[in-house]
Coordinates of C-alpha atoms and ligand atoms in Angstrom, one line a residue:
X1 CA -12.1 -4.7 15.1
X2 CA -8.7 -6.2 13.6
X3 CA -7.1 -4.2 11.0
X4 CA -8.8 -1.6 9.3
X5 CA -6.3 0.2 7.4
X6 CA -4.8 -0.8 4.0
X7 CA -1.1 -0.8 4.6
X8 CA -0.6 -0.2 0.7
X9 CA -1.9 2.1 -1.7
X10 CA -5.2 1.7 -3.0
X11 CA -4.1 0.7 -6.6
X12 CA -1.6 -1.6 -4.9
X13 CA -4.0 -2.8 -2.4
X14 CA -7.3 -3.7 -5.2
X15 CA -4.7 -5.3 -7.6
X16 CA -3.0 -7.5 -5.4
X17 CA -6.3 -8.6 -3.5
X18 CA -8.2 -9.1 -6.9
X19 CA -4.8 -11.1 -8.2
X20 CA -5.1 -13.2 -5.4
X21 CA -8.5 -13.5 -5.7
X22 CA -8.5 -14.9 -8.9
X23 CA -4.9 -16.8 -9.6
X24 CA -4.7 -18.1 -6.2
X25 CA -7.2 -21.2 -6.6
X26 CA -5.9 -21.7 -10.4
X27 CA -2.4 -21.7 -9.0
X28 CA -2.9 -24.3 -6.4
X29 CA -4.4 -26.6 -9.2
X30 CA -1.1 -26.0 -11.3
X31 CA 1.2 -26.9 -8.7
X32 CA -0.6 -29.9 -7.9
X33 CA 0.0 -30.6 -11.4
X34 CA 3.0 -30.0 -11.8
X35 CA 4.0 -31.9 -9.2
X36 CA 2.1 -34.8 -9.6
X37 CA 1.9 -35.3 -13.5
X38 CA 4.3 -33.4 -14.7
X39 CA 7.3 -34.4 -13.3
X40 CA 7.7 -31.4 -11.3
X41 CA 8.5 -29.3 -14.4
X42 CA 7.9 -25.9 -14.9
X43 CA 9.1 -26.3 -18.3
X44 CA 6.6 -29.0 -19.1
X45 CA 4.0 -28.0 -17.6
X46 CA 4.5 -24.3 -19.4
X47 CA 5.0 -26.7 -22.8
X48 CA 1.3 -28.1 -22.0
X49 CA -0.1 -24.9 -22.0
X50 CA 1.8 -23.5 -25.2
X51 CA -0.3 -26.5 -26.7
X52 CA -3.7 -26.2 -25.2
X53 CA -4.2 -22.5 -24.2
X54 CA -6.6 -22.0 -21.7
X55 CA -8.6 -25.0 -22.7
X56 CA -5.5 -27.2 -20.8
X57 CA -6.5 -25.4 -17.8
X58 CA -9.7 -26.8 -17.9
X59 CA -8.7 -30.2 -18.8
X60 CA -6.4 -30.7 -15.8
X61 CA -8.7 -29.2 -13.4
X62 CA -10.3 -32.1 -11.6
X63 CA -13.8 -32.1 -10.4
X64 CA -14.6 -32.3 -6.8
X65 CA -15.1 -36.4 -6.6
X66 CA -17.8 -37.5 -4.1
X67 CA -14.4 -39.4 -2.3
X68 CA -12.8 -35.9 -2.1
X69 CA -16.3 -34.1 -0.1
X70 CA -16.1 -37.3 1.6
X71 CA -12.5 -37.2 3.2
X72 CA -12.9 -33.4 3.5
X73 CA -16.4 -33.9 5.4
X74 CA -14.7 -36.6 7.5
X75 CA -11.2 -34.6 8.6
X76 CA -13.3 -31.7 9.4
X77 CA -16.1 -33.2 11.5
X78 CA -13.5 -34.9 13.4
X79 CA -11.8 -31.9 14.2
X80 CA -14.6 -29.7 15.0
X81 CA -16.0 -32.8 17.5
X82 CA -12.4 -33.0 19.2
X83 CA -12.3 -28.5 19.3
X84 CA -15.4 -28.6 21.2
X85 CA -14.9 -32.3 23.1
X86 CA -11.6 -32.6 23.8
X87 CA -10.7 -31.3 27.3
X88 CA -8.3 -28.3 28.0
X89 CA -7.3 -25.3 30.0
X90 CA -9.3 -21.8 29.8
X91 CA -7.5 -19.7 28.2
X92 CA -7.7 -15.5 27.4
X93 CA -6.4 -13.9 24.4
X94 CA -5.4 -10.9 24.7
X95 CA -7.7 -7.8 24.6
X96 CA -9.3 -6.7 21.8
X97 CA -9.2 -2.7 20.1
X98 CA -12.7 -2.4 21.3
X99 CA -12.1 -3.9 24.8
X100 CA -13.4 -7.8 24.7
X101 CA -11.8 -10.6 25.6
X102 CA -11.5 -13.9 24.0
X103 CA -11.6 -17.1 25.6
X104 CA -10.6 -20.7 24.4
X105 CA -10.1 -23.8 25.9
X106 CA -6.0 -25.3 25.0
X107 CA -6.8 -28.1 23.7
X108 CA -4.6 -28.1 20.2
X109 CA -2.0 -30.3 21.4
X110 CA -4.4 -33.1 22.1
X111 CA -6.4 -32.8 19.4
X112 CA -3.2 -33.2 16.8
X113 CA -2.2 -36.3 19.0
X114 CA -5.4 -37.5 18.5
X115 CA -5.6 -37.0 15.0
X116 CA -2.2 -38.7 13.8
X117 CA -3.0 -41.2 16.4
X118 CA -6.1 -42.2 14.7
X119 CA -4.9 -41.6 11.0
X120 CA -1.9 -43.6 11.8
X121 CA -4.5 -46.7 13.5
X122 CA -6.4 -46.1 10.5
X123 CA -3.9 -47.5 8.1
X124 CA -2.5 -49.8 10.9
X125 CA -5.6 -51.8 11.0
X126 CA -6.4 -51.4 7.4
X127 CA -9.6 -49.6 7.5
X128 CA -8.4 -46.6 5.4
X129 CA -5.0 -46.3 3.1
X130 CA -3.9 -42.9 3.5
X131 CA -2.4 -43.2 0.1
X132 CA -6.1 -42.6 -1.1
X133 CA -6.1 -39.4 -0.1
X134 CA -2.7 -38.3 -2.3
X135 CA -4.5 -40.7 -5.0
X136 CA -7.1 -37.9 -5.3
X137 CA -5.2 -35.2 -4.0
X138 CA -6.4 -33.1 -7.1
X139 CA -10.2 -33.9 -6.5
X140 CA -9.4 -33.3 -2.9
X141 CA -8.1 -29.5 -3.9
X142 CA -10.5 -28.6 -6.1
X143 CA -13.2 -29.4 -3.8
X144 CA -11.7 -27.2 -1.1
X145 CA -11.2 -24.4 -3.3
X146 CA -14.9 -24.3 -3.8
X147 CA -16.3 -25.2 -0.8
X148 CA -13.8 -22.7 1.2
X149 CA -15.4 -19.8 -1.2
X150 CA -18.8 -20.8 0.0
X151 CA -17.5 -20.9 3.2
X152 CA -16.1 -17.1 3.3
X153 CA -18.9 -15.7 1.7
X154 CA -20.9 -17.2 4.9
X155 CA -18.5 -15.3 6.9
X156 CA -19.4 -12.0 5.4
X157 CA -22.9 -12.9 5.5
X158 CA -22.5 -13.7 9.4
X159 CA -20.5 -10.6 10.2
X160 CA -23.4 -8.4 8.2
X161 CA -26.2 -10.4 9.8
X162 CA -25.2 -12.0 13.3
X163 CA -21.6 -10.8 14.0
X164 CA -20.2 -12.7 17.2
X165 CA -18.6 -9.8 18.9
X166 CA -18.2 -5.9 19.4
X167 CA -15.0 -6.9 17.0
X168 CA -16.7 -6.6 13.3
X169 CA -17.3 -4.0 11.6
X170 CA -17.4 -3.4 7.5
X171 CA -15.3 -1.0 5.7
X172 CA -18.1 0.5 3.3
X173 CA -16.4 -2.2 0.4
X174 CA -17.8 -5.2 -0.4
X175 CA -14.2 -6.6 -1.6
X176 CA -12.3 -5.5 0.9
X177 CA -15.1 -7.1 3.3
X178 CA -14.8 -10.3 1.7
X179 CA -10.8 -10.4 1.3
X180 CA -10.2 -9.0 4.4
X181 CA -13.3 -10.0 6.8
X182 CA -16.0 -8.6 8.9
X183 CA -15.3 -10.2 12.0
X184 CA -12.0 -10.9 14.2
X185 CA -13.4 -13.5 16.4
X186 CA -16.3 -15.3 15.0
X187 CA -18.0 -17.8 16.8
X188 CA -20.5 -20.6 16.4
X189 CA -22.5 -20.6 19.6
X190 CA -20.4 -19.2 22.2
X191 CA -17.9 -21.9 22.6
X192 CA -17.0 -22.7 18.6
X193 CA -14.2 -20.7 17.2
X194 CA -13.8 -20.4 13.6
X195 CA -10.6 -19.1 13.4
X196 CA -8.6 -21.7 15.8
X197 CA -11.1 -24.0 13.4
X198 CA -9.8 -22.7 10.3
X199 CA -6.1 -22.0 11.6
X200 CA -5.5 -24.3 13.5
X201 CA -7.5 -27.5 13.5
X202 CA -8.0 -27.6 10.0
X203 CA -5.1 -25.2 8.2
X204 CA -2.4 -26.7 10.5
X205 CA -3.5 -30.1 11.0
X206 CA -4.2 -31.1 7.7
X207 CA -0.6 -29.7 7.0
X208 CA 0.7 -33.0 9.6
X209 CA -1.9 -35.2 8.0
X210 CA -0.8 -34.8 4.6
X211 CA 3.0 -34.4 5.6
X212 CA 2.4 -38.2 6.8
X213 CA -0.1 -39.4 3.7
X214 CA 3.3 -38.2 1.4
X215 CA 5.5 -39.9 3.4
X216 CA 2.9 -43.2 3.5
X217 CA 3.1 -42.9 -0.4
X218 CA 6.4 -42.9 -0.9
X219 CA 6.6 -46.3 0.9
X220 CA 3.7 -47.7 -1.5
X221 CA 5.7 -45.7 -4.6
X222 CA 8.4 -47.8 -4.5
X223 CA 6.5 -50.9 -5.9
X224 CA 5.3 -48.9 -8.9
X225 CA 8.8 -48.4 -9.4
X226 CA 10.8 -51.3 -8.2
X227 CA 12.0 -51.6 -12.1
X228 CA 14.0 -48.8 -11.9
X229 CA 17.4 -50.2 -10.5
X230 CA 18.5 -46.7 -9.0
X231 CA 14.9 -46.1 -7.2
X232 CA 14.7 -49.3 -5.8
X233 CA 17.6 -49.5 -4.4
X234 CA 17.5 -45.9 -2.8
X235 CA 13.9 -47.5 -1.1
X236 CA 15.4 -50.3 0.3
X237 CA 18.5 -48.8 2.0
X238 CA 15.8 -46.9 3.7
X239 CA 13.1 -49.2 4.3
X240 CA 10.7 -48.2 2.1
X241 CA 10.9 -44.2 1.9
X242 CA 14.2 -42.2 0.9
X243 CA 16.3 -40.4 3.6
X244 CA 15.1 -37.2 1.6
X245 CA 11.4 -37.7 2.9
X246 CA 12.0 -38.5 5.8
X247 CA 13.5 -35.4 6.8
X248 CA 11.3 -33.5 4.9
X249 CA 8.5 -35.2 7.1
X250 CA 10.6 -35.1 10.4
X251 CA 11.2 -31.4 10.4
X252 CA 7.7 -30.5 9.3
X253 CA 6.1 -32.3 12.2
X254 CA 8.4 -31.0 14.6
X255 CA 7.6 -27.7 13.4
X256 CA 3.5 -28.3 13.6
X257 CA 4.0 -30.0 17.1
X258 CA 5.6 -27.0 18.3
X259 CA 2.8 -24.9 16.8
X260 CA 0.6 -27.0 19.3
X261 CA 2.3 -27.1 21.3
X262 CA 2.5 -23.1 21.8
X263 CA -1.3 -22.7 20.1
X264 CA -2.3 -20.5 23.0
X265 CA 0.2 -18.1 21.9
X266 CA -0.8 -18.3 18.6
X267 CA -3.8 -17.1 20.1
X268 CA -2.2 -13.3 20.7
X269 CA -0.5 -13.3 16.9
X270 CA -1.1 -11.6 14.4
X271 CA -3.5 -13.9 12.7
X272 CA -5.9 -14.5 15.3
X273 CA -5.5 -10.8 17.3
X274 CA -5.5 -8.6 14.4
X275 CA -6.4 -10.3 11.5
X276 CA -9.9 -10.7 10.4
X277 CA -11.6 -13.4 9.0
X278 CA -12.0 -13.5 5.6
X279 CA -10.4 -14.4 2.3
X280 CA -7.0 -14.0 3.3
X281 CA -6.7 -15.8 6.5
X282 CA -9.5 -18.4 6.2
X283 CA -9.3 -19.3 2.2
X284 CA -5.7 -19.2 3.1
X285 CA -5.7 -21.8 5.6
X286 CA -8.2 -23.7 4.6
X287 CA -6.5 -24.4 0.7
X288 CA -3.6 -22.4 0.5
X289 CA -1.9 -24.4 3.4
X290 CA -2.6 -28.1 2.7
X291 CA -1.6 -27.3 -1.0
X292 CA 1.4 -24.8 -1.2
X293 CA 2.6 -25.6 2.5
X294 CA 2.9 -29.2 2.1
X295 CA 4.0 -28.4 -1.1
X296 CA 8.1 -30.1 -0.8
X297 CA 6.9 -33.2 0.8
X298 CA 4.3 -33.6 -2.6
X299 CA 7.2 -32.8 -4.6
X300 CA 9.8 -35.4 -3.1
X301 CA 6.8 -38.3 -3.1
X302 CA 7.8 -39.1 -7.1
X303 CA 10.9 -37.5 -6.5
X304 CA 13.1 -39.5 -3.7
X305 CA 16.6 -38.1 -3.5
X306 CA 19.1 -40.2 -1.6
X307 CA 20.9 -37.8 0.9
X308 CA 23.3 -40.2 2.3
X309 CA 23.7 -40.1 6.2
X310 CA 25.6 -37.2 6.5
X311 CA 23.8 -34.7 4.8
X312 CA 20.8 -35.7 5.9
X313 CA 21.6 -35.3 9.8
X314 CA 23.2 -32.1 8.8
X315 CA 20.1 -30.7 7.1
X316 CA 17.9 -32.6 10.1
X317 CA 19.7 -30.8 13.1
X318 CA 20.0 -27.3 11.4
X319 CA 16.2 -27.3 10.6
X320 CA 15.7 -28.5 14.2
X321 CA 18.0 -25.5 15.0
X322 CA 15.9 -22.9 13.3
X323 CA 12.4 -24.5 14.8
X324 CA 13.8 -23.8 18.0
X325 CA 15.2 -20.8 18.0
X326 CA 11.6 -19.2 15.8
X327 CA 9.9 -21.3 18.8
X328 CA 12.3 -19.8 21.5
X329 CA 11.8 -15.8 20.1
X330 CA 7.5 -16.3 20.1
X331 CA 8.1 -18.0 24.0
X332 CA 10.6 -14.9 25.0
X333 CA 7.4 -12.5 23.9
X334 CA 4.6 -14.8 25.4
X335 CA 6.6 -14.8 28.8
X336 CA 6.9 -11.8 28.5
X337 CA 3.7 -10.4 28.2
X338 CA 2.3 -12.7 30.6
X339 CA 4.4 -12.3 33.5
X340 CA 4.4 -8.4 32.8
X341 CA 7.6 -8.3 32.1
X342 CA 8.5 -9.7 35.6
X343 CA 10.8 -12.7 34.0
X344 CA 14.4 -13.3 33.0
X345 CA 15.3 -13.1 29.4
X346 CA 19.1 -15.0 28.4
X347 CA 19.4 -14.7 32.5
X348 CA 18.8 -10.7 33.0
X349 CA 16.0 -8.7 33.8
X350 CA 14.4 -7.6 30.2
X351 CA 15.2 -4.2 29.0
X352 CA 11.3 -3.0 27.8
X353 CA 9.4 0.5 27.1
X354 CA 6.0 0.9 28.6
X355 CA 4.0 2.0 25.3
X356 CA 0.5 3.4 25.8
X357 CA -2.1 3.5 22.7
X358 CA -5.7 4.7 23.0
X359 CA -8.6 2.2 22.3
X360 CA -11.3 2.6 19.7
X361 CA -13.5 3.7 22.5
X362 CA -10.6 6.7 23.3
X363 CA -9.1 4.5 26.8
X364 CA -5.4 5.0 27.4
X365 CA -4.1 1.4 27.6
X366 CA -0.2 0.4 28.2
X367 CA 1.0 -2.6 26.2
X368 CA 5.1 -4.2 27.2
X369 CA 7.7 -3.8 24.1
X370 CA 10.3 -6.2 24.8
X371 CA 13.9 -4.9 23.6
X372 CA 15.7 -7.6 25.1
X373 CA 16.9 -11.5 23.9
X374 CA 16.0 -12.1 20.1
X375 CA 13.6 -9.3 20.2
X376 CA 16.6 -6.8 21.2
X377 CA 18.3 -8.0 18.0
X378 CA 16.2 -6.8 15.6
X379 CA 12.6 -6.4 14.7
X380 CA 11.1 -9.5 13.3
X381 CA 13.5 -11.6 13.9
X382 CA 11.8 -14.5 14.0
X383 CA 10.6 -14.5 10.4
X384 CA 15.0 -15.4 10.0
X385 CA 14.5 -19.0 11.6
X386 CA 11.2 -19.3 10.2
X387 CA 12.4 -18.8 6.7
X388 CA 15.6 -20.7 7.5
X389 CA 13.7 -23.6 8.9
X390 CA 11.3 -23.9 5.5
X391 CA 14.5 -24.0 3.5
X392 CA 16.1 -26.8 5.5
X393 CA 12.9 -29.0 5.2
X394 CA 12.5 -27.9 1.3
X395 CA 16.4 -28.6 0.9
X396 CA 16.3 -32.0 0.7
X397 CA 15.2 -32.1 -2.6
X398 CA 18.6 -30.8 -3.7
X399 CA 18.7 -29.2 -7.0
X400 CA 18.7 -32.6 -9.1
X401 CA 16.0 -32.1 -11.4
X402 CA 16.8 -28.6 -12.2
X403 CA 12.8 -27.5 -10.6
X404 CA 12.5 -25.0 -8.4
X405 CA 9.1 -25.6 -7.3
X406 CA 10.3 -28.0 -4.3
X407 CA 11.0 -24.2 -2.8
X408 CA 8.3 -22.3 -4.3
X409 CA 7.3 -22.3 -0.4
X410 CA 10.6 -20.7 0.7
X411 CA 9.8 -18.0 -1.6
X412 CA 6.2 -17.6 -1.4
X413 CA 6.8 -17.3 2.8
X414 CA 9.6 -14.5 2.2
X415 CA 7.4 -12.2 0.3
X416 CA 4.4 -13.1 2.5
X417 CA 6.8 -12.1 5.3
X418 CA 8.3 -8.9 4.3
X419 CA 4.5 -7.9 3.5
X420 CA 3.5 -8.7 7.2
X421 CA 6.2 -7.3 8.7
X422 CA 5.7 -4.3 6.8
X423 CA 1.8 -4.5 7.8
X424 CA 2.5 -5.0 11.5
X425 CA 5.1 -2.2 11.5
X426 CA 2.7 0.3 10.4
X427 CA -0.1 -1.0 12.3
X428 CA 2.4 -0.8 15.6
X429 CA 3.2 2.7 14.4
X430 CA 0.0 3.7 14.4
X431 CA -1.1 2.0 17.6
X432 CA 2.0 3.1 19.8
X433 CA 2.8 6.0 17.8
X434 CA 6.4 7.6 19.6
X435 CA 6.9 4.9 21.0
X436 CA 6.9 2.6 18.3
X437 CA 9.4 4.8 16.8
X438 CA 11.6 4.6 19.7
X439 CA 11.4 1.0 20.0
X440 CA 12.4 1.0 16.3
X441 CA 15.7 3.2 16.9
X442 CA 16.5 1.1 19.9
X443 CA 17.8 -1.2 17.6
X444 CA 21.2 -0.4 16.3
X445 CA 21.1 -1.8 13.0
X446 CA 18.4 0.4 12.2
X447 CA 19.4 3.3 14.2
X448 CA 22.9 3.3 12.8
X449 CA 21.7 3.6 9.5
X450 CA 20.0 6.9 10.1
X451 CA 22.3 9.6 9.6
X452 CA 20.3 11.8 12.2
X453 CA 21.3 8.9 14.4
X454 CA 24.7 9.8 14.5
X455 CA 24.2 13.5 15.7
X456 CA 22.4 12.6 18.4
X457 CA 25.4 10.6 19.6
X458 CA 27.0 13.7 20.0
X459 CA 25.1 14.9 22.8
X460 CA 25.8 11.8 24.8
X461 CA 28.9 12.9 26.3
X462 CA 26.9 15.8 28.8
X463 CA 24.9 13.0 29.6
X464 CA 27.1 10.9 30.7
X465 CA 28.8 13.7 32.6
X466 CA 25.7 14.1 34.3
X467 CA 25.9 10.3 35.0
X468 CA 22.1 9.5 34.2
X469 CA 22.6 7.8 31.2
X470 CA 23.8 4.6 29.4
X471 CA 22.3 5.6 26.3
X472 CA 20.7 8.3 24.6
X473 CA 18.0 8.3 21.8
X474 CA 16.6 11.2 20.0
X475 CA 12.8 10.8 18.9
X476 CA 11.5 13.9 16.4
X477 CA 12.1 16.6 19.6
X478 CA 12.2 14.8 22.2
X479 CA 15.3 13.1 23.6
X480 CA 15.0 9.6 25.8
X481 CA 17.3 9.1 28.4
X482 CA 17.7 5.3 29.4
X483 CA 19.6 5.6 32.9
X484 CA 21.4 3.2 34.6
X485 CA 18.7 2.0 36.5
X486 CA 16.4 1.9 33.5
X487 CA 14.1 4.5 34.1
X488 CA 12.9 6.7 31.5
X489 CA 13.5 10.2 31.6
X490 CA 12.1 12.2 28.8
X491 CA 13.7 15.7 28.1
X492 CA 11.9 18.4 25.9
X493 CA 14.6 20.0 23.6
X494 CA 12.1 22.5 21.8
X495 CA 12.2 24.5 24.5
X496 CA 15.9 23.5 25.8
X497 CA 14.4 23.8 29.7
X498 CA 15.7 20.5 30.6
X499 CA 12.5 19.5 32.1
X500 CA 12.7 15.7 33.1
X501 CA 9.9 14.3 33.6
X502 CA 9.7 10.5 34.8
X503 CA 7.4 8.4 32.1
X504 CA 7.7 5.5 33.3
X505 CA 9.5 2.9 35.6
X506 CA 10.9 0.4 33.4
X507 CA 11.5 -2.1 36.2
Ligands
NDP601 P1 4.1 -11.8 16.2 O1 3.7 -12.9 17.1 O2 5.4 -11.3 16.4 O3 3.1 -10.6 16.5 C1 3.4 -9.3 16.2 C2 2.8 -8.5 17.4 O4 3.6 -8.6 18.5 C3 2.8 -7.0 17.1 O5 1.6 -6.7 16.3 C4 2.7 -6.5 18.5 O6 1.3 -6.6 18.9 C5 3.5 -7.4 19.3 N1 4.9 -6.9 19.3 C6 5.7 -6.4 18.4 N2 6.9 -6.1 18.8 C7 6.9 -6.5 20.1 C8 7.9 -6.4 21.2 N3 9.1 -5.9 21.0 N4 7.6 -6.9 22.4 C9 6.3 -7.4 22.6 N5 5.4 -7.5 21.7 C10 5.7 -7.0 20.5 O7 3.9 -11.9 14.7 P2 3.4 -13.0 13.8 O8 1.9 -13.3 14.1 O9 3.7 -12.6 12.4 O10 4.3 -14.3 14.1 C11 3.9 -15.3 15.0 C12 4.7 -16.6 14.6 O11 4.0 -17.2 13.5 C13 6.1 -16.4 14.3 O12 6.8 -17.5 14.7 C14 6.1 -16.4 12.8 O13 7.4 -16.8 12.3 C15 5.0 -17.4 12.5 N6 4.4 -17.2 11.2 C16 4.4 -18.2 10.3 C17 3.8 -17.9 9.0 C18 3.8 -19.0 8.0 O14 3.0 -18.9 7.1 N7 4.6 -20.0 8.1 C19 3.1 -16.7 8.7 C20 3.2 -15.7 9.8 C21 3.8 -16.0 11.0 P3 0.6 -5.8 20.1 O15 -0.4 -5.0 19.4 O16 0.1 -6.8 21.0 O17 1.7 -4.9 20.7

């Protein structure tokens, strides 16, 4: 069943879930606004509200237009028919606490081909102006927000009536149901995911699609506002859309091609393996990322900046930099796991620890804890280049009209970050339990900091006289010996009798 535990306390936990609750969907109504009529201004925007109280709220908040259920209806039809139609290998996630297996077919990359092929021929052949869809962007928002309730509170419904799997279970709270979900791998039928649906197919493709309606805008923008001498000409050095957007655009769609273009091992993160669906994962994909995600391409539609060549390959190849190196660390672990550990990492042989963890059902399991290549560095690292890599396709807004909003993102991903890692750490902890904590003061940078640490480097010296070790690591009472061959010897210091006993081999 996903995650049961509340990492936080429970006054932590309720407020920040019934905060999100209730200022998420206002929020994502604000920054729309803000972006769109209010010149990206904080300041203005704030200045509205000083005037109107919470009757502005309610002025600005669009109602769901029959256009916006219509475009909404359309995108996700289309990607529910190419989920189930398009072709694609079988695929298995990875096991599940109570023992199942998932299987889905790897069809992601096709399907976002697919899709910008089609939006793309859409406006080509002048059946649809994707222009429309920023036009009622607002409408479009609103509608989600409601309709994505609805939909979550037929997810708890389905997990209390006709769960999919062993993998669903309630924790006695209707909130924390709802926020958190009842099931970790719903299914319509047997073939119909709804988390690669929500995720993926919607969640991350509508991220592409709208990444390419801002950019589409822009283009049309520029007759609205071929008065303005400094606008127009920034357009047409450009042909149509400023240098600003177009990186913007460039580095998000590189970044949501190489999501497909991994999805299967998107399949064994955290959102799809442990997560559950509800509130925070599904409401989250399905609103939160077409609105905040896409958020510095909305921003830069009325607000081209004109980078000038230079800047604008240097911002282009370090983003591309940071997408690669966030896409190289998740393809270190995938190979990793996959091949058991049987693989080369930067050319050598990986360095692991064999962790075992019981199962729900009490069955001693052995999961692969790679300490080698990005993952030897330090834990998490690949939230760096992630980070990194939403600043670099936020930057090119530069800081010109004194907004910070272009990289309300940026922040909004660090905290949501530093709250997952800190999540996955003590879910980890409590999965692998010593060995977690070994894994944790194989790295240096948080070894060295713990004082302890430094006694134990004291004892390395007999070690290495007995010419076992390379490095030594004390764990509550229990001292690890890495050897040169990297086998694991495990020495019992409570009772100082020496006894080596071989855990595992690590080769
Ligand atoms: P991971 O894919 O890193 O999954 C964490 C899991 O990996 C752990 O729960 C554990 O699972 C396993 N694991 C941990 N340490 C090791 C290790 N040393 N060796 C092998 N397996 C290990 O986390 P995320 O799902 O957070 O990230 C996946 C990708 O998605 C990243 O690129 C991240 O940057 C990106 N991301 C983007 C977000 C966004 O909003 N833009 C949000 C979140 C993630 P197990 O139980 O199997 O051992």
């Amino acid at each position: 069943m996903g995650e049961t535990k509340t990492v936080h306390s429970p006054i932590v936990t309720y407020t920040s879930i019934v905060s999100l609750l209730t200022l998420a969907p206002p929020f994502v109504i604000l920054l729309w606004y803000t972006m769109v009529h209010a010149d990206g201004s904080v300041l203005q925007t704030f200045e509205y509200f000083r005037k109107h109280g919470l009757q502005g709220l309610k002025n600005i908040w669009p109602a769901p237009s029959l256009i916006a259920w219509k475009i909404i209806a359309c995108f996700g039809a289309f990607e529910a028919i190419l989920q189930l139609a398009l072709p694609g290998k079988r695929v298995e996630g990875p096991i599940s606490p109570n023992g199942n297996i998932p299987v889905y077919k790897e069809n992601g990359l096709l399907a976002y081909a697919v899709t910008l092929v089609t939006y793309l021929g859409l406006w080509w052949f002048g059946i649809f102006n994707p222009a429309v869809v920023y036009d009622h962007l607002g409408e479009i928002y609103s509608a989600l927000i409601v309709g994505s309730l609805v939909f979550c509170i037929l997810l708890y419904l389905k997990g209390h009536l006709a769960p999919s799997s062993s993998d669903s279970g309630s924790l006695g709270n209707f909130i924390i149901d709802f926020y958190w979900g009842m099931e970790l791998y719903p299914r319509i039928g047997k073939n119909f995911d709804i988390k690669v649906f929500t995720n993926c197919r919607f969640g991350m493709m509508s991220w592409a699609v709208l990444a390419v309606t801002y950019c589409i805008k822009q283009w049309f923008v520029q007759f609205s506002f071929d008065s303005q001498i400094i606008f127009y000409l920034q357009y047409e050095m450009n042909g149509g859309v400023s240098d600003s957007m177009l990186v913007n655009t460039v580095l998000m769609l590189v970044y949501i091609t190489k999501f497909f273009w991994w999805e299967a091992g998107y399949w064994s993160t955290m959102d799809i393996a442990h997560d559950r669906a509800g509130f925070y994962i599904c409401w989250g994909c399905l609103v939160w990322v077409p609105s905040i995600y896409t958020s510095p391409g909305m921003y830069l539609v009325n607000h081209p900046v004109h980078l000038g060549t230079q800047l604008a390959v240097l911002i282009l190849i370090s983003g591309l930099l940071c997408i690669y190196v966030n896409y190289d660390c998740d393809r270190q672990r995938q190979v990793f796991r996959r091949t058991n550990g049987k693989c080369l990492i930067w050319g050598k042989a990986p360095s692991k620890i064999v962790a075992s963890y019981k199962t729900e059902q009490g069955e001693t399991k052995t999961s692969l804890l790679l300490i080698s290549g990005w993952w030897g560095v330090s834990r998490h690292f690949h939230y760096v280049p992630e980070i990194l890599a939403a600043f670099f396709w936020s930057v090119p807004a530069l800081f010109n009209h004194a907004s910070f909003l272009p990289y309300f993102y940026v922040i909004f991903l660090i905290i949501l970050l530093l709250d997952r890692a800190k999540r996955d750490d003590d879910r980890c902890s409590s999965k692998y339990g010593k060995y977690w904590k070994m894994y944790c003061d194989k790295h240096i940078g948080d070894a060295s900091s713990d004082p302890e640490h430094l006694d134990y480097c004291s004892y390395e010296a007999p070690w290495i006289i007995l010419g076992a070790s390379d490095r030594l690591i004390e764990l509550d009472f229990t001292v690890y010996l890495f050897t040169s061959n990297s086998s694991l010897l495990e020495v019992s210091l409570v009772d100082m009798s020496l006894k080596l006993c071989l855990l595992n081999s690590l080769l």
